[in-house]
GROMACS .gro file of C-alpha atoms in nm:
model
  363
    1MET     CA    1   0.631  -1.423   2.462
    2ASP     CA    2   0.514  -1.050   2.378
    3VAL     CA    3   0.767  -0.938   2.116
    4ARG     CA    4   0.563  -0.615   2.082
    5MET     CA    5   0.645  -0.376   1.833
    6PRO     CA    6   0.742  -0.069   1.852
    7TRP     CA    7   0.391   0.141   1.799
    8ARG     CA    8   0.316   0.294   1.437
    9ARG     CA    9  -0.003   0.562   1.311
   10SER     CA   10  -0.059   0.311   0.999
   11TRP     CA   11   0.122   0.107   0.755
   12VAL     CA   12   0.031   0.106   0.419
   13CYS     CA   13  -0.098  -0.291   0.282
   14PRO     CA   14   0.093  -0.367   0.012
   15LEU     CA   15  -0.213  -0.555  -0.163
   16CYS     CA   16  -0.414  -0.249  -0.187
   17PHE     CA   17  -0.177   0.042  -0.091
   18ARG     CA   18  -0.442   0.213   0.159
   19SER     CA   19  -0.405   0.293   0.474
   20ILE     CA   20  -0.437   0.096   0.716
   21SER     CA   21  -0.458   0.186   1.131
   22ARG     CA   22  -0.317  -0.122   1.375
   23ALA     CA   23  -0.794  -0.182   1.400
   24GLN     CA   24  -0.825  -0.287   1.025
   25ILE     CA   25  -0.539  -0.536   1.085
   26ALA     CA   26  -0.637  -0.853   1.256
   27TYR     CA   27  -0.470  -1.245   1.262
   28VAL     CA   28  -0.627  -1.512   1.128
   29CYS     CA   29  -0.520  -1.899   1.185
   30ALA     CA   30  -0.368  -2.066   1.051
   31SER     CA   31  -0.594  -2.375   1.071
   32GLY     CA   32  -0.795  -2.233   0.810
   33ALA     CA   33  -1.112  -2.373   0.834
   34GLY     CA   34  -1.347  -2.308   1.068
   35CYS     CA   35  -1.185  -2.033   1.224
   36ALA     CA   36  -1.181  -1.789   0.970
   37GLU     CA   37  -1.416  -1.567   1.203
   38ASP     CA   38  -1.284  -1.633   1.545
   39ARG     CA   39  -1.277  -1.384   1.804
   40VAL     CA   40  -1.018  -1.437   1.996
   41LEU     CA   41  -0.834  -1.370   1.711
   42ALA     CA   42  -0.993  -1.019   1.549
   43SER     CA   43  -0.998  -0.830   1.909
   44ALA     CA   44  -0.601  -0.961   1.951
   45ASP     CA   45  -0.340  -0.726   1.894
   46PRO     CA   46  -0.159  -0.788   1.572
   47ARG     CA   47   0.115  -0.585   1.731
   48ALA     CA   48   0.216  -0.888   2.046
   49GLY     CA   49   0.321  -1.083   1.702
   50SER     CA   50   0.104  -1.382   1.747
   51ALA     CA   51  -0.211  -1.511   1.892
   52VAL     CA   52  -0.429  -1.812   1.968
   53CYS     CA   53  -0.738  -1.919   1.792
   54GLY     CA   54  -1.016  -1.926   2.028
   55THR     CA   55  -1.170  -2.174   1.817
   56CYS     CA   56  -0.921  -2.443   1.776
   57GLY     CA   57  -0.646  -2.330   2.025
   58ARG     CA   58  -0.332  -2.313   1.757
   59THR     CA   59  -0.125  -2.020   1.782
   60THR     CA   60  -0.016  -1.777   1.420
   61THR     CA   61   0.184  -1.542   1.312
   62ARG     CA   62  -0.066  -1.471   1.018
   63LEU     CA   63  -0.172  -1.130   1.001
   64ARG     CA   64  -0.425  -1.006   0.688
   65CYS     CA   65  -0.528  -0.696   0.589
   66THR     CA   66  -0.967  -0.579   0.691
   67ALA     CA   67  -0.925  -0.377   0.359
   68CYS     CA   68  -0.919  -0.625   0.129
   69THR     CA   69  -0.875  -0.955   0.301
   70GLY     CA   70  -0.522  -1.029   0.172
   71ARG     CA   71  -0.269  -1.133   0.336
   72LEU     CA   72  -0.040  -0.982   0.507
   73PRO     CA   73   0.354  -1.067   0.468
   74GLU     CA   74   0.507  -1.253   0.697
   75GLY     CA   75   0.722  -0.965   0.932
   76TYR     CA   76   0.583  -0.674   0.782
   77LEU     CA   77   0.445  -0.455   1.030
   78ARG     CA   78   0.746  -0.475   1.235
   79VAL     CA   79   0.963  -0.423   0.883
   80PRO     CA   80   0.797  -0.308   0.614
   81GLY     CA   81   1.087  -0.237   0.398
   82LYS     CA   82   1.066  -0.041   0.097
   83LEU     CA   83   0.716  -0.067  -0.173
   84VAL     CA   84   0.882  -0.045  -0.512
   85ALA     CA   85   0.635   0.021  -0.833
   86LEU     CA   86   0.627  -0.045  -1.191
   87ALA     CA   87   0.519   0.132  -1.491
   88GLY     CA   88   0.498   0.146  -1.857
   89PRO     CA   89   0.277   0.170  -2.149
   90VAL     CA   90   0.211  -0.088  -2.423
   91SER     CA   91   0.468  -0.291  -2.568
   92SER     CA   92   0.751  -0.184  -2.337
   93GLY     CA   93   0.741  -0.518  -2.199
   94LYS     CA   94   0.650  -0.492  -1.778
   95SER     CA   95   0.514  -0.860  -1.766
   96THR     CA   96   0.854  -0.994  -1.944
   97TYR     CA   97   1.051  -0.759  -1.711
   98ILE     CA   98   0.892  -0.906  -1.428
   99GLY     CA   99   0.879  -1.287  -1.518
  100VAL     CA  100   1.240  -1.282  -1.596
  101LEU     CA  101   1.367  -1.016  -1.322
  102VAL     CA  102   1.174  -1.317  -1.045
  103HIS     CA  103   1.360  -1.505  -1.211
  104GLU     CA  104   1.704  -1.366  -1.220
  105LEU     CA  105   1.692  -1.304  -0.823
  106LEU     CA  106   1.580  -1.667  -0.720
  107HIS     CA  107   1.813  -1.838  -0.942
  108ARG     CA  108   2.134  -1.600  -0.917
  109LEU     CA  109   2.100  -1.281  -0.877
  110GLY     CA  110   1.980  -1.403  -0.527
  111ALA     CA  111   2.332  -1.635  -0.459
  112GLU     CA  112   2.518  -1.294  -0.575
  113LEU     CA  113   2.427  -1.126  -0.368
  114ASP     CA  114   2.333  -1.331  -0.038
  115ALA     CA  115   1.954  -1.224  -0.040
  116ALA     CA  116   1.649  -1.332   0.030
  117LEU     CA  117   1.372  -1.314  -0.241
  118LEU     CA  118   1.017  -1.453  -0.036
  119PRO     CA  119   0.673  -1.455  -0.208
  120CYS     CA  120   0.427  -1.319   0.040
  121ASP     CA  121   0.209  -1.616   0.034
  122ASP     CA  122   0.140  -1.972  -0.204
  123ASP     CA  123  -0.081  -1.712  -0.444
  124THR     CA  124   0.238  -1.487  -0.528
  125MET     CA  125   0.425  -1.841  -0.584
  126ALA     CA  126   0.202  -1.975  -0.819
  127ASP     CA  127   0.099  -1.671  -0.999
  128TYR     CA  128   0.402  -1.648  -1.065
  129HIS     CA  129   0.456  -1.926  -1.231
  130GLU     CA  130   0.145  -1.957  -1.377
  131ARG     CA  131   0.147  -1.637  -1.523
  132TYR     CA  132   0.574  -1.570  -1.601
  133GLU     CA  133   0.778  -1.855  -1.526
  134ARG     CA  134   0.588  -2.083  -1.728
  135HIS     CA  135   0.612  -1.959  -2.063
  136LEU     CA  136   0.968  -1.818  -2.013
  137TYR     CA  137   1.118  -2.031  -1.911
  138GLU     CA  138   0.901  -2.367  -1.999
  139GLU     CA  139   0.746  -2.327  -2.288
  140GLN     CA  140   1.025  -2.120  -2.450
  141HIS     CA  141   0.792  -1.836  -2.570
  142THR     CA  142   0.736  -1.503  -2.478
  143VAL     CA  143   0.452  -1.406  -2.206
  144PRO     CA  144   0.096  -1.374  -2.386
  145LYS     CA  145   0.029  -0.944  -2.364
  146THR     CA  146  -0.196  -0.920  -2.012
  147ALA     CA  147  -0.583  -0.863  -2.099
  148GLU     CA  148  -0.712  -0.486  -2.074
  149HIS     CA  149  -0.993  -0.611  -1.808
  150ASP     CA  150  -0.739  -0.780  -1.589
  151ALA     CA  151  -0.722  -0.545  -1.265
  152GLY     CA  152  -0.545  -0.880  -1.152
  153ARG     CA  153  -0.367  -0.882  -0.819
  154PRO     CA  154  -0.030  -0.814  -0.727
  155LEU     CA  155   0.233  -0.984  -0.700
  156VAL     CA  156   0.412  -0.972  -0.397
  157HIS     CA  157   0.735  -1.048  -0.283
  158ARG     CA  158   0.992  -0.989   0.015
  159LEU     CA  159   1.328  -0.875  -0.063
  160SER     CA  160   1.615  -0.908   0.200
  161ARG     CA  161   1.969  -0.862   0.203
  162THR     CA  162   2.154  -0.875   0.564
  163ARG     CA  163   2.432  -0.556   0.476
  164ARG     CA  164   2.769  -0.557   0.673
  165GLY     CA  165   2.888  -0.220   0.763
  166ARG     CA  166   3.190  -0.127   0.964
  167PHE     CA  167   3.341  -0.310   1.303
  168GLY     CA  168   3.118  -0.593   1.248
  169ARG     CA  169   2.813  -0.411   1.253
  170THR     CA  170   2.487  -0.536   1.040
  171ARG     CA  171   2.175  -0.384   0.939
  172ARG     CA  172   1.852  -0.557   0.754
  173ARG     CA  173   1.678  -0.424   0.450
  174VAL     CA  174   1.433  -0.491   0.254
  175LEU     CA  175   1.234  -0.408  -0.020
  176THR     CA  176   0.905  -0.497  -0.102
  177LEU     CA  177   0.834  -0.534  -0.476
  178VAL     CA  178   0.469  -0.496  -0.556
  179PHE     CA  179   0.456  -0.599  -0.907
  180LEU     CA  180   0.028  -0.479  -1.062
  181ASP     CA  181   0.122  -0.652  -1.374
  182THR     CA  182  -0.203  -0.460  -1.502
  183ALA     CA  183  -0.193  -0.405  -1.897
  184GLY     CA  184  -0.050  -0.086  -2.019
  185GLU     CA  185  -0.395   0.113  -2.176
  186HIS     CA  186  -0.407   0.202  -1.801
  187PHE     CA  187  -0.116   0.425  -1.842
  188ALA     CA  188  -0.310   0.581  -2.184
  189SER     CA  189  -0.525   0.885  -1.960
  190ARG     CA  190  -0.521   1.019  -1.626
  191ASP     CA  191  -0.826   0.983  -1.472
  192ARG     CA  192  -0.772   0.502  -1.558
  193MET     CA  193  -0.388   0.500  -1.474
  194GLU     CA  194  -0.580   0.669  -1.073
  195ASN     CA  195  -0.848   0.334  -1.073
  196GLN     CA  196  -0.624   0.127  -1.132
  197LEU     CA  197  -0.330   0.220  -1.055
  198ARG     CA  198  -0.339   0.365  -0.642
  199TYR     CA  199   0.010   0.223  -0.529
  200PHE     CA  200   0.201   0.433  -0.670
  201ALA     CA  201   0.090   0.745  -0.391
  202ALA     CA  202   0.174   0.459  -0.148
  203ALA     CA  203   0.491   0.376  -0.324
  204ASP     CA  204   0.839   0.427  -0.220
  205ALA     CA  205   1.030   0.448  -0.535
  206VAL     CA  206   0.917   0.404  -0.895
  207VAL     CA  207   1.091   0.231  -1.188
  208VAL     CA  208   0.905   0.384  -1.543
  209LEU     CA  209   1.000   0.150  -1.848
  210VAL     CA  210   1.013   0.247  -2.188
  211ASP     CA  211   1.000   0.130  -2.468
  212PRO     CA  212   1.239   0.245  -2.740
  213GLN     CA  213   1.053   0.182  -3.037
  214ASP     CA  214   0.804   0.473  -2.954
  215LEU     CA  215   1.099   0.744  -2.928
  216PRO     CA  216   1.108   0.929  -3.279
  217GLY     CA  217   1.403   0.993  -3.327
  218ALA     CA  218   1.571   0.601  -3.219
  219PRO     CA  219   1.684   0.399  -3.519
  220VAL     CA  220   1.435   0.092  -3.463
  221LYS     CA  221   1.089   0.084  -3.533
  222ASP     CA  222   1.092  -0.254  -3.644
  223GLY     CA  223   0.786  -0.323  -3.371
  224ASP     CA  224   0.474  -0.206  -3.217
  225GLY     CA  225   0.579   0.170  -3.035
  226VAL     CA  226   0.369   0.402  -3.056
  227PRO     CA  227   0.532   0.837  -3.144
  228GLY     CA  228   0.549   0.980  -2.789
  229ARG     CA  229   0.324   0.642  -2.632
  230SER     CA  230   0.659   0.623  -2.317
  231GLY     CA  231   0.677   1.018  -2.278
  232ASP     CA  232   0.312   1.029  -2.211
  233VAL     CA  233   0.326   0.762  -1.968
  234LEU     CA  234   0.661   0.941  -1.774
  235ALA     CA  235   0.409   1.263  -1.742
  236ARG     CA  236   0.120   1.094  -1.622
  237VAL     CA  237   0.340   0.850  -1.370
  238LEU     CA  238   0.561   1.264  -1.289
  239GLY     CA  239   0.185   1.472  -1.236
  240HIS     CA  240  -0.012   1.135  -1.013
  241LEU     CA  241   0.290   1.064  -0.754
  242GLY     CA  242   0.257   1.464  -0.697
  243GLY     CA  243   0.203   1.820  -0.840
  244GLY     CA  244   0.547   1.947  -0.738
  245LYS     CA  245   0.884   1.775  -0.646
  246VAL     CA  246   0.900   1.371  -0.684
  247ALA     CA  247   1.078   1.295  -0.329
  248VAL     CA  248   1.054   0.999  -0.431
  249PRO     CA  249   1.381   0.832  -0.666
  250VAL     CA  250   1.276   0.671  -0.999
  251ALA     CA  251   1.442   0.467  -1.219
  252VAL     CA  252   1.358   0.514  -1.665
  253ALA     CA  253   1.460   0.218  -1.828
  254LEU     CA  254   1.480   0.178  -2.224
  255THR     CA  255   1.395  -0.194  -2.217
  256LYS     CA  256   1.474  -0.352  -2.563
  257ALA     CA  257   1.781  -0.297  -2.549
  258ASP     CA  258   1.948  -0.516  -2.826
  259LEU     CA  259   1.756  -0.302  -3.083
  260LEU     CA  260   1.996  -0.106  -3.029
  261TRP     CA  261   2.301  -0.242  -2.978
  262PRO     CA  262   2.349  -0.220  -3.405
  263HIS     CA  263   2.364   0.140  -3.364
  264LEU     CA  264   2.584   0.213  -3.114
  265PRO     CA  265   3.000   0.190  -3.117
  266ASP     CA  266   3.182  -0.100  -2.900
  267ASN     CA  267   3.296   0.149  -2.677
  268SER     CA  268   2.925   0.202  -2.538
  269PRO     CA  269   2.860   0.122  -2.192
  270LEU     CA  270   2.527  -0.020  -2.279
  271HIS     CA  271   2.737  -0.342  -2.408
  272ARG     CA  272   2.941  -0.402  -2.129
  273THR     CA  273   2.837  -0.631  -1.864
  274ARG     CA  274   2.780  -0.566  -1.464
  275ARG     CA  275   3.045  -0.617  -1.313
  276PRO     CA  276   2.903  -0.915  -1.065
  277GLY     CA  277   2.879  -0.907  -0.670
  278PRO     CA  278   2.690  -0.688  -0.388
  279VAL     CA  279   2.828  -0.435  -0.420
  280PHE     CA  280   2.782  -0.017  -0.614
  281ASP     CA  281   2.974  -0.006  -0.911
  282ALA     CA  282   2.954   0.482  -0.953
  283ASP     CA  283   3.182   0.584  -1.207
  284ASP     CA  284   2.931   0.187  -1.433
  285ARG     CA  285   2.632   0.368  -1.300
  286ALA     CA  286   2.753   0.692  -1.389
  287ALA     CA  287   2.855   0.613  -1.771
  288VAL     CA  288   2.526   0.433  -1.886
  289HIS     CA  289   2.341   0.725  -1.743
  290ALA     CA  290   2.549   1.016  -1.917
  291GLU     CA  291   2.511   0.760  -2.258
  292VAL     CA  292   2.173   0.695  -2.208
  293GLN     CA  293   2.109   1.112  -2.209
  294ALA     CA  294   2.328   1.126  -2.395
  295LEU     CA  295   2.192   0.922  -2.685
  296LEU     CA  296   1.822   1.035  -2.582
  297ARG     CA  297   1.929   1.414  -2.635
  298ARG     CA  298   2.031   1.279  -3.005
  299TRP     CA  299   1.721   1.151  -3.097
  300GLN     CA  300   1.599   1.480  -2.990
  301GLU     CA  301   1.392   1.389  -2.720
  302HIS     CA  302   1.452   1.695  -2.489
  303GLN     CA  303   1.086   1.646  -2.336
  304LEU     CA  304   1.111   1.360  -2.141
  305ASP     CA  305   1.512   1.384  -1.962
  306ALA     CA  306   1.419   1.759  -1.920
  307ARG     CA  307   1.025   1.597  -1.752
  308LEU     CA  308   1.354   1.455  -1.487
  309GLN     CA  309   1.531   1.701  -1.503
  310GLN     CA  310   1.269   1.961  -1.359
  311PHE     CA  311   1.049   1.786  -1.164
  312CYS     CA  312   1.279   1.521  -0.961
  313THR     CA  313   1.474   1.494  -0.748
  314ASP     CA  314   1.625   1.160  -0.758
  315TYR     CA  315   1.649   1.019  -1.123
  316GLN     CA  316   1.806   0.787  -1.290
  317LEU     CA  317   1.827   0.587  -1.626
  318PHE     CA  318   1.893   0.253  -1.803
  319ALA     CA  319   1.842   0.052  -2.109
  320LEU     CA  320   1.827  -0.308  -2.051
  321SER     CA  321   1.748  -0.635  -2.260
  322THR     CA  322   1.504  -0.889  -2.053
  323LEU     CA  323   1.546  -1.124  -2.368
  324GLY     CA  324   1.919  -1.099  -2.535
  325THR     CA  325   1.729  -1.085  -2.863
  326ALA     CA  326   1.391  -0.974  -3.041
  327PRO     CA  327   1.151  -1.292  -3.018
  328ARG     CA  328   1.040  -1.447  -3.310
  329GLN     CA  329   0.749  -1.407  -3.461
  330GLY     CA  330   0.498  -1.581  -3.273
  331GLY     CA  331   0.638  -1.550  -3.011
  332ASP     CA  332   0.881  -1.768  -2.963
  333LEU     CA  333   1.212  -1.707  -2.801
  334GLY     CA  334   1.526  -1.705  -2.996
  335LEU     CA  335   1.832  -1.731  -2.943
  336GLY     CA  336   1.761  -2.124  -2.917
  337GLY     CA  337   1.480  -2.107  -2.712
  338VAL     CA  338   1.722  -1.943  -2.391
  339VAL     CA  339   1.643  -1.616  -2.207
  340ARG     CA  340   1.946  -1.433  -2.189
  341PRO     CA  341   1.854  -1.085  -2.069
  342HIS     CA  342   2.166  -0.826  -2.013
  343ARG     CA  343   2.167  -0.526  -1.665
  344VAL     CA  344   1.812  -0.586  -1.669
  345GLU     CA  345   1.851  -0.575  -1.292
  346ASP     CA  346   2.071  -0.223  -1.250
  347PRO     CA  347   1.709  -0.034  -1.172
  348LEU     CA  348   1.674  -0.267  -0.842
  349MET     CA  349   2.073  -0.266  -0.746
  350TRP     CA  350   2.048   0.140  -0.722
  351LEU     CA  351   1.692   0.119  -0.569
  352LEU     CA  352   1.903  -0.079  -0.352
  353HIS     CA  353   2.203   0.111  -0.333
  354ARG     CA  354   1.980   0.429  -0.243
  355PHE     CA  355   1.848   0.220   0.046
  356GLY     CA  356   2.187   0.134   0.263
  357ALA     CA  357   2.123  -0.254   0.119
  358LEU     CA  358   2.485  -0.216  -0.045
  359ASP     CA  359   2.739  -0.092   0.005
  360ARG     CA  360   3.018   0.092  -0.196
  361GLY     CA  361   3.236   0.027  -0.531
  362GLN     CA  362   3.505   0.244  -0.636
  363GLY     CA  363   3.371   0.582  -0.775
   0.00000   0.00000   0.00000
């Protein structure tokens, strides 16, 4: 049956981040060997939903981007989703954030939200286990630092949730989480960032991680932070997203919040945990944003917040801890080797709300 989808001029490949037309999308035979260059599949309309291989006669729904030969996620042309990109300097904890957030979505948050997280292909599934899950949850060790020469391939997951609205109506929302875990050194200059991270131009939202140890006024100076580095990365990201106001939502998150807890009053919103459920808590979000903003001002980090106010139409501030405590010397996890994240999902929850995938709570 022909389930031809509505006409679009182009899509963005979530693997190479190029804008691709219908002519740059081709079917791939599910049987594998011997059918890779099948002419019938090469000429089939990708909007039809499926095609029959002229070599082996099998029906396939698999599509690939001919610009990079990468396989596109199932259903991507029909529901492209919202592409979320990630940035952060050396020591901000990007690799750990990726490993913990995906694990939370697979084992806790997905069930809480009644949402499905699917890797776009077997490579994403294998890469996640080998590069992140094995270190954190099997060996109880931090994720090894990403090598500067390792461009890597992005991890692409599709997060899908059906929101139940008024009068029994349902609406499906999809986010495409694209994690390109390049070394933080690639943010060291604008030229290198443009060469390595062109996916920012295609992003529908951006999450920027900030190491509080990079902020001179913050009361934490025991790690590898370099004063000003996180602020410089934020400036380059904003500059890369456009010359005027940045139109896409920007989430800026202080990582390693566990280092800040001893310096915060007991009633600080940063100590609280998020109320569980598929609901956006506007009051809690406003309290955390205001608290982080007040901390930046107290630390004399006026430029960081000023840049966001001047160049972003939609931004929010967050504070999270991916591990729950600082790792021990050598990289072994503290807290008995158990990962205990704190509010690691907050930026994603805000983006789900911004894209209409969550219910609205009080406030």
